[in-house]
Amino acid sequence: MIIKKQIGTVVSTKMQKTIVVVAEKRYKHPFYSKIIAKRKRFVAHDEDQICNLGDRVLIEETRPLSKTKRWVFKEIIKD
């Protein structure tokens, strides 16, 4: 089984034991050669509530924990 991982920035810590992480992909448009940034929001479980706004974090896919929570916080990469 392949475990998916994402690196992103914490944008919300308003819920209990839950964080919202934004991961950004940057790629070059095949025709126009412009750099395009795509952002995706992930709702992740933070059991110990140690994340703060703006933290760079690693999250990992897991079984469904709630209606929208499918990811779990693993570690802080950079404050």
Coordinates of C-alpha atoms in Angstrom, one line a residue:
M1 CA 0.0 0.0 0.0
I2 CA 1.3 3.4 -1.0
I3 CA 1.1 6.1 1.7
K4 CA 0.6 9.5 0.3
K5 CA 2.4 12.5 2.0
Q6 CA 2.0 16.2 1.5
I7 CA 4.0 19.2 2.6
G8 CA 2.0 22.4 3.2
T9 CA 1.4 25.5 5.3
V10 CA -1.1 25.6 8.2
V11 CA -3.8 28.2 7.5
S12 CA -6.3 27.4 10.3
T13 CA -6.1 26.0 13.8
K14 CA -9.6 27.1 15.0
M15 CA -11.0 23.6 15.4
Q16 CA -10.1 21.2 18.2
K17 CA -7.4 18.6 17.2
T18 CA -7.8 19.7 13.6
I19 CA -5.7 21.8 11.3
V20 CA -6.2 23.0 7.7
V21 CA -3.2 22.7 5.5
V22 CA -2.7 24.3 2.1
A23 CA -0.3 22.5 -0.3
E24 CA 0.8 24.3 -3.4
K25 CA 2.0 22.7 -6.7
R26 CA 3.9 24.9 -9.2
Y27 CA 4.2 23.8 -12.8
K28 CA 5.0 25.4 -16.2
H29 CA 2.1 25.7 -18.6
P30 CA 2.9 23.6 -21.6
F31 CA 2.0 26.2 -24.2
Y32 CA 2.3 29.6 -22.6
S33 CA 5.4 28.7 -20.5
K34 CA 4.0 30.6 -17.5
I35 CA 4.5 29.3 -14.0
I36 CA 1.1 28.3 -12.5
A37 CA 0.5 27.7 -8.8
K38 CA -2.3 25.3 -7.8
R39 CA -3.4 25.2 -4.2
K40 CA -5.4 22.5 -2.4
R41 CA -6.7 22.5 1.1
F42 CA -6.4 19.4 3.4
V43 CA -8.1 18.9 6.7
A44 CA -5.7 17.0 9.0
H45 CA -5.8 15.6 12.5
D46 CA -3.4 17.1 15.1
E47 CA -3.8 15.1 18.3
D48 CA -1.5 17.1 20.5
Q49 CA -2.5 20.5 19.1
I50 CA 1.1 21.7 18.6
C51 CA 0.7 23.3 15.2
N52 CA 0.5 27.1 14.8
L53 CA -0.5 29.3 11.9
G54 CA 2.2 29.5 9.3
D55 CA 4.0 26.4 10.3
R56 CA 5.3 24.2 7.4
V57 CA 4.1 20.7 8.2
L58 CA 4.2 17.1 6.8
I59 CA 0.8 15.3 6.7
E60 CA 0.1 11.7 5.8
E61 CA -3.0 10.1 4.4
T62 CA -5.0 7.8 6.7
R63 CA -8.4 6.2 7.1
P64 CA -11.4 8.5 7.2
L65 CA -11.5 10.1 10.7
S66 CA -14.6 12.3 10.0
K67 CA -16.6 13.6 7.1
T68 CA -13.7 15.7 5.7
K69 CA -10.7 14.6 7.7
R70 CA -8.5 12.0 5.8
W71 CA -5.0 13.2 6.7
V72 CA -3.0 13.1 9.9
F73 CA -0.2 15.5 11.0
K74 CA 3.2 13.9 11.2
E75 CA 5.8 16.6 11.9
I76 CA 6.7 20.3 11.8
I77 CA 9.3 20.9 9.1
K78 CA 9.8 24.7 9.7
D79 CA 8.2 27.3 12.0

